[in-house]
CSV table of C-alpha atoms and ligand atoms in Angstrom, one decimal:
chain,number,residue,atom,x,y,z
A,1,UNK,CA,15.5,36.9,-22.0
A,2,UNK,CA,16.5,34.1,-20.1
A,3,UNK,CA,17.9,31.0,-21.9
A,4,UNK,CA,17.1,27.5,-20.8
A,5,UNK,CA,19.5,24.4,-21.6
A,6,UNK,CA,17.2,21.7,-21.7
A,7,UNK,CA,19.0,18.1,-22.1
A,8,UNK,CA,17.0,15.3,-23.0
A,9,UNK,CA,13.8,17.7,-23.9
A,10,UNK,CA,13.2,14.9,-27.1
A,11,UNK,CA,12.5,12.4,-24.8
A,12,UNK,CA,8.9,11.8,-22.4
A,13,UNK,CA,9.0,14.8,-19.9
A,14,UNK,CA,11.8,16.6,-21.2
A,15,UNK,CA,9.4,17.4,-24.3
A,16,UNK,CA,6.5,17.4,-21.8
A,17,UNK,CA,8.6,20.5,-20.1
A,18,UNK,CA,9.3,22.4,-23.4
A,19,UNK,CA,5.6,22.4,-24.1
A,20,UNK,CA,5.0,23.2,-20.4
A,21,UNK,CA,7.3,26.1,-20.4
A,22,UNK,CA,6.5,27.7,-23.8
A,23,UNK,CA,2.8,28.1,-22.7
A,24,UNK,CA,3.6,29.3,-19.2
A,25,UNK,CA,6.6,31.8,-20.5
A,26,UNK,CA,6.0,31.9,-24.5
A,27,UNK,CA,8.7,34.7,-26.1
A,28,UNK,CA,9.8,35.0,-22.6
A,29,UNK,CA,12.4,32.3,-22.3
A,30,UNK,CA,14.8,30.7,-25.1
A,31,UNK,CA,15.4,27.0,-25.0
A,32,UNK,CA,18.3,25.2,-26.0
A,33,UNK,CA,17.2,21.2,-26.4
A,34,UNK,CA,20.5,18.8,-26.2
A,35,UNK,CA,19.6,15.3,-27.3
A,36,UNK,CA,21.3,12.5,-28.3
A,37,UNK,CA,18.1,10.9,-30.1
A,38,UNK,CA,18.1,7.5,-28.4
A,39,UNK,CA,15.7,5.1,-29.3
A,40,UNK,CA,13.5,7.2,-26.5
A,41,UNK,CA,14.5,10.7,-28.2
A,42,UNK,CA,12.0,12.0,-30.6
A,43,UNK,CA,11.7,15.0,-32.7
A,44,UNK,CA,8.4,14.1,-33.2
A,45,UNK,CA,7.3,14.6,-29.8
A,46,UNK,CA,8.5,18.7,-30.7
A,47,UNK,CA,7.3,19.6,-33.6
A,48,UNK,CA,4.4,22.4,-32.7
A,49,UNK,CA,7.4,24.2,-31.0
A,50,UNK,CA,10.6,23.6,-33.5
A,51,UNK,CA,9.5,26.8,-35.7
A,52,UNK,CA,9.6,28.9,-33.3
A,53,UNK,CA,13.1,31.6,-33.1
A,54,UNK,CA,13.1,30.9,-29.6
A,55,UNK,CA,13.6,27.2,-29.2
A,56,UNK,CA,16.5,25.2,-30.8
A,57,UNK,CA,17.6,22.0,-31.5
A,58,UNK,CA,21.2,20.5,-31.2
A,59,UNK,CA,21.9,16.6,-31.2
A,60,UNK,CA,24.3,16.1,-28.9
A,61,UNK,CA,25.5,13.4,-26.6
A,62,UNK,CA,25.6,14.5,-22.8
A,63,UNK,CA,28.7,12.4,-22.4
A,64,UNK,CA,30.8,14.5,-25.6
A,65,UNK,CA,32.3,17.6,-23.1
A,66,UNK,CA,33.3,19.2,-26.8
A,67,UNK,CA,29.9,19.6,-27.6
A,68,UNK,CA,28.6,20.7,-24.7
A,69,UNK,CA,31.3,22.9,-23.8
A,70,UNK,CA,30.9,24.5,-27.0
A,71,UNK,CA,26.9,25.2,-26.2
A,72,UNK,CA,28.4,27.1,-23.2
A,73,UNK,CA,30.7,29.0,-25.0
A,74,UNK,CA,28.2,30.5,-27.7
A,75,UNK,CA,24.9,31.1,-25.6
A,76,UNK,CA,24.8,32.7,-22.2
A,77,UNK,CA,22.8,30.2,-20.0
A,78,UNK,CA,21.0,30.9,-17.7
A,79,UNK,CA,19.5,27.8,-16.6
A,80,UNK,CA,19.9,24.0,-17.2
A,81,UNK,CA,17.2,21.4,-16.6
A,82,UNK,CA,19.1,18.2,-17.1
A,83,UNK,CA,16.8,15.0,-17.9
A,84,UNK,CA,19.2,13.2,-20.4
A,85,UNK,CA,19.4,9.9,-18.8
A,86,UNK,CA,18.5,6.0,-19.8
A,87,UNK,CA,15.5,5.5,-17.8
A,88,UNK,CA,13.9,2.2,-18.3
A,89,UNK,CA,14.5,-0.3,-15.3
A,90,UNK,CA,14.3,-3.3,-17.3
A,91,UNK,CA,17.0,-2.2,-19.9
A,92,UNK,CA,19.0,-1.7,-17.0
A,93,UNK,CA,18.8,-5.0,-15.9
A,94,UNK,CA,19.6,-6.5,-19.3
A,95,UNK,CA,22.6,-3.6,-19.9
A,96,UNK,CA,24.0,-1.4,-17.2
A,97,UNK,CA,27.2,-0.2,-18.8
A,98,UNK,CA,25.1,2.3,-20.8
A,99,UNK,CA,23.0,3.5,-18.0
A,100,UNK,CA,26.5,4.7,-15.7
A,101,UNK,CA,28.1,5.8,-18.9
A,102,UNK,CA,25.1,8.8,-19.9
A,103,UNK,CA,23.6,8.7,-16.3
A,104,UNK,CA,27.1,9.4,-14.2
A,105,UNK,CA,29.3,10.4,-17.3
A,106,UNK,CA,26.6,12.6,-18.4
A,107,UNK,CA,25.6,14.2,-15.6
A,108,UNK,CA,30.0,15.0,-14.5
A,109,UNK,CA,29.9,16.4,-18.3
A,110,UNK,CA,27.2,18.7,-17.8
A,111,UNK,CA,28.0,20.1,-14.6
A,112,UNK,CA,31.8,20.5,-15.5
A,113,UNK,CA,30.4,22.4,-18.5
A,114,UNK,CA,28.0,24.7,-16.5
A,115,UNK,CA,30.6,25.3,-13.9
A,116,UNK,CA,33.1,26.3,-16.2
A,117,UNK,CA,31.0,29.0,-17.8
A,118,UNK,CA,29.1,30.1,-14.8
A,119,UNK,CA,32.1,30.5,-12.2
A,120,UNK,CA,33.9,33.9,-11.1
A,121,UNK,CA,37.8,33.8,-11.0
A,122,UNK,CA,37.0,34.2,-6.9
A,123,UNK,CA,35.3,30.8,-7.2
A,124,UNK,CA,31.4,32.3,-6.8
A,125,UNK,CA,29.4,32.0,-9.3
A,126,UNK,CA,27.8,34.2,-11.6
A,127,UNK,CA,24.3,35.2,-10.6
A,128,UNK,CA,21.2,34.2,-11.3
A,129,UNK,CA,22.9,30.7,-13.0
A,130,UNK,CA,20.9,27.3,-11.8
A,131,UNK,CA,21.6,23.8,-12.3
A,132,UNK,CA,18.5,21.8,-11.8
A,133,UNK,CA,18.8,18.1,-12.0
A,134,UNK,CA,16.1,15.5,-12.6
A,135,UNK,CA,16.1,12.7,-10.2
A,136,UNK,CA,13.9,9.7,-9.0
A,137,UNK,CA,12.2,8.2,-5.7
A,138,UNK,CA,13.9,5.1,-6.8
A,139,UNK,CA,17.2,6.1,-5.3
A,140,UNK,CA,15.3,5.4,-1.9
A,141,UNK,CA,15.0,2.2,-2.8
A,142,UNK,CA,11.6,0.5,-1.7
A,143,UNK,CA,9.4,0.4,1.5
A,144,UNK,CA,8.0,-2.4,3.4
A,145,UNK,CA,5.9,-0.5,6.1
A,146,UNK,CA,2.9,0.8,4.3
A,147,UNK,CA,2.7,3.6,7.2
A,148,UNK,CA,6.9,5.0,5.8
A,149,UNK,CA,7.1,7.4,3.1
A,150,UNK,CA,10.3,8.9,1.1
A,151,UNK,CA,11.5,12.2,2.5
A,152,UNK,CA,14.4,14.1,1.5
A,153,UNK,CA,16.2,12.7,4.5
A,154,UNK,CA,15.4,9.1,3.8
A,155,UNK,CA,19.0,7.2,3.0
A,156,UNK,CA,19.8,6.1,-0.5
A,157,UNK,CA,19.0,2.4,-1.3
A,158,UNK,CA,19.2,2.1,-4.5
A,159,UNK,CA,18.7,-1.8,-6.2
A,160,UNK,CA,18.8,-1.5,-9.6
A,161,UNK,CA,21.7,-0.2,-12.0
A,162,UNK,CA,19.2,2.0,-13.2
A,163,UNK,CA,18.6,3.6,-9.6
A,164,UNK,CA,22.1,2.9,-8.7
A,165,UNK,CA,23.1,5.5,-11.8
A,166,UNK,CA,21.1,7.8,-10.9
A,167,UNK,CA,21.8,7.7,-7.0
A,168,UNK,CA,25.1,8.2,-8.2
A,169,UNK,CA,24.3,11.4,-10.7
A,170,UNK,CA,22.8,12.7,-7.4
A,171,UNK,CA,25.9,12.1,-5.8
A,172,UNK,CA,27.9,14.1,-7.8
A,173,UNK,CA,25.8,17.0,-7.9
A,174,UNK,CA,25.4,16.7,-4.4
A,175,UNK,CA,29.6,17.3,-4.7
A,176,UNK,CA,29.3,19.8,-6.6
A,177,UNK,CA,27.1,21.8,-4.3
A,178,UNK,CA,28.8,21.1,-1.0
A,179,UNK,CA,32.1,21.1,-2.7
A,180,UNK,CA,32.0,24.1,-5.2
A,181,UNK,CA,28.6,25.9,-3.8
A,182,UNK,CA,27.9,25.1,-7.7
A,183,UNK,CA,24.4,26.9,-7.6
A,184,UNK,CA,21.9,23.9,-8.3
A,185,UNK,CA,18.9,21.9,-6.9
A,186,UNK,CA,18.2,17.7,-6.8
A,187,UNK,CA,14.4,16.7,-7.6
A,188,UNK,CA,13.4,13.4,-6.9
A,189,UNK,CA,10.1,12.1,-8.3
A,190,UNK,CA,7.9,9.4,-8.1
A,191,UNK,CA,6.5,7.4,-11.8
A,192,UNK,CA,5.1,10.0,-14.5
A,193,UNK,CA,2.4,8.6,-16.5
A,194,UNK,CA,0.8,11.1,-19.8
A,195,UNK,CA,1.4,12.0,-23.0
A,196,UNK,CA,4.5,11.0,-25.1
A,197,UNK,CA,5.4,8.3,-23.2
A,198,UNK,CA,7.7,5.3,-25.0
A,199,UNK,CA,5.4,2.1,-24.2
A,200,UNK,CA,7.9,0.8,-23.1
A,201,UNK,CA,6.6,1.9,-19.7
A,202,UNK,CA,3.5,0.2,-17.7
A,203,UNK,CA,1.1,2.9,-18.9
A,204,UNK,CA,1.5,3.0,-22.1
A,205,UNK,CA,2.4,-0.4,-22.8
A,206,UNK,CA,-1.0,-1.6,-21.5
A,207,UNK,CA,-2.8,1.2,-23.7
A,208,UNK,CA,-1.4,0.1,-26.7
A,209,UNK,CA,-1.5,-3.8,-26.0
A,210,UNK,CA,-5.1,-3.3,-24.7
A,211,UNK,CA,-6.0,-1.7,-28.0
A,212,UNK,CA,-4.6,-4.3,-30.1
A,213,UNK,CA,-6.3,-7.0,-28.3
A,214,UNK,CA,-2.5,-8.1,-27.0
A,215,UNK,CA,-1.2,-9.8,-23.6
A,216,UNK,CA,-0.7,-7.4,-20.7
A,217,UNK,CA,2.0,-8.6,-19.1
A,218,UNK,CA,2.1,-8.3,-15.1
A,219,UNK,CA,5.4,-8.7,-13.6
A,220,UNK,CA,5.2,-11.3,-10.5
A,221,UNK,CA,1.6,-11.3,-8.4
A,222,UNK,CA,1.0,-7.1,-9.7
A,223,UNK,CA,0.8,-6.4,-5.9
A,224,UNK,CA,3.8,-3.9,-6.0
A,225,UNK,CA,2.8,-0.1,-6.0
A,226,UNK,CA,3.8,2.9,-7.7
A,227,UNK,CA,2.9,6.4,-6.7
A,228,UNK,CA,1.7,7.8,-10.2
A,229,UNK,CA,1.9,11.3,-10.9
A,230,UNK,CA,0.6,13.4,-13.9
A,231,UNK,CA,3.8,14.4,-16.5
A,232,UNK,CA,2.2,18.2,-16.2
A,233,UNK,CA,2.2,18.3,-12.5
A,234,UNK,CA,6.0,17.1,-12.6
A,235,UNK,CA,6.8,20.0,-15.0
A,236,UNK,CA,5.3,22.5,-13.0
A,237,UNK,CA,6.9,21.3,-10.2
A,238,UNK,CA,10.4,21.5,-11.7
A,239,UNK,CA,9.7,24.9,-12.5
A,240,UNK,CA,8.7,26.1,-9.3
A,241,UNK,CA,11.6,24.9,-7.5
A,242,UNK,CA,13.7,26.8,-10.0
A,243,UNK,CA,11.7,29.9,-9.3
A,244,UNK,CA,11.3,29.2,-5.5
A,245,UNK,CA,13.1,26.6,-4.4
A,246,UNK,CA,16.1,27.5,-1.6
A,247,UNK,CA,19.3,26.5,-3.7
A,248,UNK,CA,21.3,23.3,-2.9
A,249,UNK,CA,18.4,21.9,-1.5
A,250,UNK,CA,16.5,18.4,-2.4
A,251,UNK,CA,12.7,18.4,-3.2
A,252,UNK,CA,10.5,15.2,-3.5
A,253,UNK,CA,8.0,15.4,-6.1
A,254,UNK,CA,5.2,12.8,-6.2
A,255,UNK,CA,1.5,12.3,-6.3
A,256,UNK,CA,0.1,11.0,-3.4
A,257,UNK,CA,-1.2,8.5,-5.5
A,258,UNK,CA,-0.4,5.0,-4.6
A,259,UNK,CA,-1.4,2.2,-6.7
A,260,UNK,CA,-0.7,-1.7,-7.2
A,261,UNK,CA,0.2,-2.6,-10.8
A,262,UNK,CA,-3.0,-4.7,-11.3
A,263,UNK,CA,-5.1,-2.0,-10.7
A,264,UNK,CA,-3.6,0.6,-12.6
A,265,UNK,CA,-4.3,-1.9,-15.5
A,266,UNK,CA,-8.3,-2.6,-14.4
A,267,UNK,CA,-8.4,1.1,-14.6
A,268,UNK,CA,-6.6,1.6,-17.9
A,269,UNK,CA,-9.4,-1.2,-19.6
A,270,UNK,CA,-12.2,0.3,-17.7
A,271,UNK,CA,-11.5,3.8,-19.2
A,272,UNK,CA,-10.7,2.4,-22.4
A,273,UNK,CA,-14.2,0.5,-22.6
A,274,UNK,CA,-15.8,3.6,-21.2
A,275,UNK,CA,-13.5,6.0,-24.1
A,276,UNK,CA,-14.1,4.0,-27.2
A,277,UNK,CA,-17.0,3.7,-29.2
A,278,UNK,CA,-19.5,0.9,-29.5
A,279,UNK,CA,-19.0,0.9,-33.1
A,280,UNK,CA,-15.0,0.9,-33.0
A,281,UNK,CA,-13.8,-2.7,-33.4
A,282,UNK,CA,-11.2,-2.0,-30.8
A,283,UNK,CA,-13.8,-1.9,-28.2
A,284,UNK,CA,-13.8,-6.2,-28.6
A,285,UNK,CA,-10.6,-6.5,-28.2
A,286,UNK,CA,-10.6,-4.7,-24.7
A,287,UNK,CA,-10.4,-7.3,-21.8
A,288,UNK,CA,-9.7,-8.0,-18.5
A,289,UNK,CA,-8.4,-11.7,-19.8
A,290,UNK,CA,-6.0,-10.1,-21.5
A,291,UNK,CA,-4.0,-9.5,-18.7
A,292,UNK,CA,-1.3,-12.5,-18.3
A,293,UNK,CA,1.5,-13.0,-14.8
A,294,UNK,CA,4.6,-13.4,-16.1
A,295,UNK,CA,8.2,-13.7,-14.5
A,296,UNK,CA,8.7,-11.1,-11.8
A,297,UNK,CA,11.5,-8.3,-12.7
A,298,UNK,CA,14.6,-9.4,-10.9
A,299,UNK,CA,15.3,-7.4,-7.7
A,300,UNK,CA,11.9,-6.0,-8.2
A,301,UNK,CA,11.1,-2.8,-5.6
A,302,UNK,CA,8.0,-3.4,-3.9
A,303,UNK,CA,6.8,0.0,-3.3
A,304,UNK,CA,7.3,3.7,-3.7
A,305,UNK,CA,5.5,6.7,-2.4
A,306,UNK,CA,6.5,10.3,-1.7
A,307,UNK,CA,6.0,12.4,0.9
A,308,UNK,CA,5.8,16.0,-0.8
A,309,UNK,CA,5.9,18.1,2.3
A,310,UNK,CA,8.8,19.4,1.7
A,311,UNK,CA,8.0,21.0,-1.8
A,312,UNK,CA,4.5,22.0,-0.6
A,313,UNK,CA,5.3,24.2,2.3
A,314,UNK,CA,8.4,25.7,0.6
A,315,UNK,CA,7.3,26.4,-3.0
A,316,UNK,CA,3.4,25.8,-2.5
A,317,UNK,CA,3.4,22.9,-5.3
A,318,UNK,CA,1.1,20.1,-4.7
A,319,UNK,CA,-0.3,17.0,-7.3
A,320,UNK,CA,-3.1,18.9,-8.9
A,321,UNK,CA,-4.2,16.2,-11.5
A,322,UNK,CA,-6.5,13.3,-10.8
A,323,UNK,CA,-5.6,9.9,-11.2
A,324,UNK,CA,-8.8,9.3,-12.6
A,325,UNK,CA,-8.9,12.5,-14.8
A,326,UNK,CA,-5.0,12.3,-15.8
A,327,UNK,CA,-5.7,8.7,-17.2
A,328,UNK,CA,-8.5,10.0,-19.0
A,329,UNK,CA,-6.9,12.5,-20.5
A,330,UNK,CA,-3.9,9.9,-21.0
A,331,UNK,CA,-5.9,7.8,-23.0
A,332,UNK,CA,-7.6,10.6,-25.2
A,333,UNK,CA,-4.0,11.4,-26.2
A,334,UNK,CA,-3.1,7.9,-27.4
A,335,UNK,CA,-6.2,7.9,-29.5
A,336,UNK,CA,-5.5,11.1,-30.8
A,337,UNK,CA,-1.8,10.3,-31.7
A,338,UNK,CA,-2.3,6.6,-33.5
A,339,UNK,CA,0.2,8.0,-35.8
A,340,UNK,CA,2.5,8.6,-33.2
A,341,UNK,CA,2.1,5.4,-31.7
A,342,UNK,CA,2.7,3.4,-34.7
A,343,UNK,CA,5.7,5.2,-36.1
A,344,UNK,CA,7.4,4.7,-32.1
A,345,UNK,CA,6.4,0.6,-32.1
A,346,UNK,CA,8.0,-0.4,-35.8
A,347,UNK,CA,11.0,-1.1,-36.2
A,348,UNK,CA,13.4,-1.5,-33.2
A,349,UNK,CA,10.6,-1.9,-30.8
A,350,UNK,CA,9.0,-4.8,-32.3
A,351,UNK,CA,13.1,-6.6,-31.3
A,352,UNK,CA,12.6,-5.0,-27.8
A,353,UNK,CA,9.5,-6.3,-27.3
A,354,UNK,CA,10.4,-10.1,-28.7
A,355,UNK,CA,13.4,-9.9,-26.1
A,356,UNK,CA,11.6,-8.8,-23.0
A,357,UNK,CA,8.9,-10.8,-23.3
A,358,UNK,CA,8.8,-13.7,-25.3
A,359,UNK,CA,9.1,-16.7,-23.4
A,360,UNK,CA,9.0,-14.6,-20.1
B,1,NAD,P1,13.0,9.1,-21.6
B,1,NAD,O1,13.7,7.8,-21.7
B,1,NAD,O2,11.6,9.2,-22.1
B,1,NAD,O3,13.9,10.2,-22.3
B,1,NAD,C1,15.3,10.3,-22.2
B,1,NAD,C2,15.8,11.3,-23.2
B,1,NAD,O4,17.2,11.5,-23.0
B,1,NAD,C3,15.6,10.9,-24.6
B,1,NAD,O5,15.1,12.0,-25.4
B,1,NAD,C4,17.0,10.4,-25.1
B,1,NAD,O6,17.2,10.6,-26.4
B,1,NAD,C5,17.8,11.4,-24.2
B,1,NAD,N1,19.2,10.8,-24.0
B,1,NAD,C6,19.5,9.6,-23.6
B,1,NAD,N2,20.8,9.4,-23.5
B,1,NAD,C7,21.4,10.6,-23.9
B,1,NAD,C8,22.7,11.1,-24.0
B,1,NAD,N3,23.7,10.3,-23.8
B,1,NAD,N4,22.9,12.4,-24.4
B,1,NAD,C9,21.8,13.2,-24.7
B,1,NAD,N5,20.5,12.8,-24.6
B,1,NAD,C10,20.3,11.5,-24.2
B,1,NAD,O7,13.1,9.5,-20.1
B,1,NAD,P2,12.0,10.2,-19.2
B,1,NAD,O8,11.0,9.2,-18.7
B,1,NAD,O9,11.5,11.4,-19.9
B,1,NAD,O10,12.9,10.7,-18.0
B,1,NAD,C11,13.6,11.9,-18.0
B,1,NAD,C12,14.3,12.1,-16.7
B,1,NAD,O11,13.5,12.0,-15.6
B,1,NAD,C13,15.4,11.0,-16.4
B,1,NAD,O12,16.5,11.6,-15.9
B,1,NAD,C14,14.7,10.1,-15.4
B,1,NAD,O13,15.6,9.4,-14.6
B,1,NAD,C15,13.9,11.1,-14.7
B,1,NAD,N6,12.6,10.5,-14.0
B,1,NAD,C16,11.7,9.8,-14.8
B,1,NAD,C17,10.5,9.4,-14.2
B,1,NAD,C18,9.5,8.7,-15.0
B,1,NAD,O14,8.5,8.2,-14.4
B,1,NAD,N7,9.6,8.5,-16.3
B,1,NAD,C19,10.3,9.7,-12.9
B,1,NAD,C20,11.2,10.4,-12.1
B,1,NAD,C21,12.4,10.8,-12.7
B,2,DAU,O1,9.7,5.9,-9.8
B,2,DAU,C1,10.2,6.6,-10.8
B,2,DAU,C2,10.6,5.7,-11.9
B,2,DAU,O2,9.4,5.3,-12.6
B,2,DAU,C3,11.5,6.5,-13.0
B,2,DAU,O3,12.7,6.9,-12.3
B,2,DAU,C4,11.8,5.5,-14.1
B,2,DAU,O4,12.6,6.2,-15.1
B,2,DAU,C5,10.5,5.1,-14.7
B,2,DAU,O5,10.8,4.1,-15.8
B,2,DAU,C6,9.6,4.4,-13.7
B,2,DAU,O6,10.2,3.2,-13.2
B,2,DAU,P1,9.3,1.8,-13.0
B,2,DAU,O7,10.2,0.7,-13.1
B,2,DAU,O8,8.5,2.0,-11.7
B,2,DAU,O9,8.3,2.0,-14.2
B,2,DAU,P2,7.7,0.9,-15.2
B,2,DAU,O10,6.6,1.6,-16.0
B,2,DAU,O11,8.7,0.2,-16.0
B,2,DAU,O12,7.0,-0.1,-14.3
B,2,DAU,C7,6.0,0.2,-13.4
B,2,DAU,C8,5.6,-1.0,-12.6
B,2,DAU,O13,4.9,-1.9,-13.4
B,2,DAU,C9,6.8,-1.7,-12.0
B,2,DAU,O14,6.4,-2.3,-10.7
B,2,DAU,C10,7.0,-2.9,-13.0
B,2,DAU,C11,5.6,-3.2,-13.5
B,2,DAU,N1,5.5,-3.6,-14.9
B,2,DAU,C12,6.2,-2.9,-15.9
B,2,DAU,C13,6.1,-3.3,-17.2
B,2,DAU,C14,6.8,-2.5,-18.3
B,2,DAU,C15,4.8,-4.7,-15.2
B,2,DAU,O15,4.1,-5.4,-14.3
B,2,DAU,N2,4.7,-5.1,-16.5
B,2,DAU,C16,5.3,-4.5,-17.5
B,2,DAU,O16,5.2,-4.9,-18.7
């Protein structure tokens, strides 16, 4: 039985993967799911999977090499899928030193921890080991020609500390390949959108706003454009490359689906007029004048959009979701999961919300 280290699995699509992998592999795998429980780590997100004797749960921070090490030293892994980050742009903006401390840090602890378990006293490495780690387009930076896309080749450019974190996790693995011939693979993808999202995000931030009859806030003139790809199609992706991916190679995952802010948001109230009932008060709260400009994010990438050719021809992966089906479905979640929702927007988030955008 093969056994999975899963870091950050709490969070949007590390617990999107768990659930992706137990239905693909069910008793067949074992999953390990290291989280430090950050304000976008919850249990919550896991809990038709946390009975099961193949799945565990340790909180850890990425950053702690005791803890880690110590995962190492009493399972035999086989695989690591390492998401663990801090992911949000904005927060970034407003607080970098914890984005290069779990981004970079993190990263250097995990693959010091895998390396020391999985190499030979010759220097090779155990077989069968595999270090996968999560990365994003926005290392590319953003495009100006509508006709350029991101390949694997394209040069880093990364603008924000976010992106300039993870540029730099990718760095280091990078390293650790060409250095060590640590056995791992780089995937950079485009925005996820789906279930278990922290609305802190666009998606889900208009979805919940729209359904409390609250401001949608558009960053500058909602002309910049995000290629949006289904949280399912991402997991399946990272698993293919794991399963036929060349190692030490670089694979762009992305969607093909390029969209300006402003209309992702018309589509997100057209569906939910379309979704909700006539006789659900919500349905009056839904409007396009809801939708307010406000102050442009500083150093604000204009647009993003992958060129998967790479990952297609090699592993046969391609976007299979819709955007007009995956929304759907999106929004069916969110209704389904009010619970969810409410629990993840008390508290803290209500002081998030108050610092990003009042007065903005
Ligand atoms: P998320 O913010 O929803 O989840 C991050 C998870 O990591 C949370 O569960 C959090 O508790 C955990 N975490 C944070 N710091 C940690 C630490 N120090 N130690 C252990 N756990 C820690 O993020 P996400 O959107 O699910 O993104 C996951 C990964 O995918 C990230 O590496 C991100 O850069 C990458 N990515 C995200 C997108 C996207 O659109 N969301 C696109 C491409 C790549
Ligand atoms: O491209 C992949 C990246 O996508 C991931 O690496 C990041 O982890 C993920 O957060 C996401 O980054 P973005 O900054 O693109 O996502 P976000 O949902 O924050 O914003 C999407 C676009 O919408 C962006 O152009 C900013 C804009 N926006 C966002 C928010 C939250 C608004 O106009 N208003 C908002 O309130």
């Amino acid at each position: 039985m093969r056994t999975y280290v899963v870091t950050g699995g709490a969070g949007f699509i590390g617990s999107n993967y768990i659930h992706y992998m137990f239905n693909k592999y069910n008793d067949e795998i074992r999953i390990i799911n290291v989280d430090k429980l950050t304000y976008a780590g919850n249990l919550e997100n896991l809990k038709d999977v946390e009975k099961r004797e193949n799945y565990t749960f340790v909180k850890a921070d990425v950053c702690d090499s005791e803890a880690i090490g110590k995962i190492f030293e009493e399972n035999d892994v086989d695989r690591v899928v390492h998401f663990a980050a801090e992911s949000h742009v904005d927060r970034s903006i407003k607080n970098p030193d914890v984005f290069v401390k779990t981004n970079v840090l993190g990263t250097l602890t995990m693959l010091n921890a895998a390396k020391a378990a999985w190499e030979n006293p010759d220097g090779t490495f155990k077989e069968g080991k595999k270090f996968l780690h999560v990365s994003t387009d926005e290392v590319y930076g953003s495009l100006s020609n509508p006709e350029d896309f991101f390949y694997e080749t394209t040069p880093y450019d990364p603008h924000s500390p976010y992106s300039a974190s993870k540029a730099s996790s990718d760095f280091l693995v990078k390293a650790y390949m060409d250095t060590y011939k640590f056995p791992a693979n780089i995937t950079n993808c485009s925005n996820n959108y789906g279930p278990y999202q922290f609305p802190e995000k666009l998606i889900p931030l208009t979805i919940n706003n729209a359904l409390h009859g609250k401001d949608l806030p558009i960053y500058g003139d909602g002309k910049n454009i995000r290629d949006w790809l289904y949280v399912e199609d991402h997991c399946k992706g990272i698993d293919l490359v794991q399963e036929k991916g060349r190692l030490f190679e670089t694979y762009n995952i992305g969607g093909h689906n390029e969209r300006e802010n402003i209309r992702i948001v018309h589509i997100i109230i057209d569906t939910l007029k379309e979704e909700l009932d006539d006789s659900d008060p919500r349905k009056a709260l839904v409007s396009d004048k809801l939708i307010k400009y406000v102050t442009d994010r500083k150093g604000h990438d204009r647009r993003y959009a992958i060129a998967p050719d790479k990952i297609r021809k090699e592993v046969g992966w391609y976007p299979e979701t819709k955007f007009e089906d995956g929304i759907r479905k999106t929004i069916r979640w969110y209704f389904d999961h009010q619970e969810w929702m409410d629990h993840v927007t008390s508290g803290n988030y209500q002081k998030y919300y108050e610092d990003m955008y009042s007065n903005r």
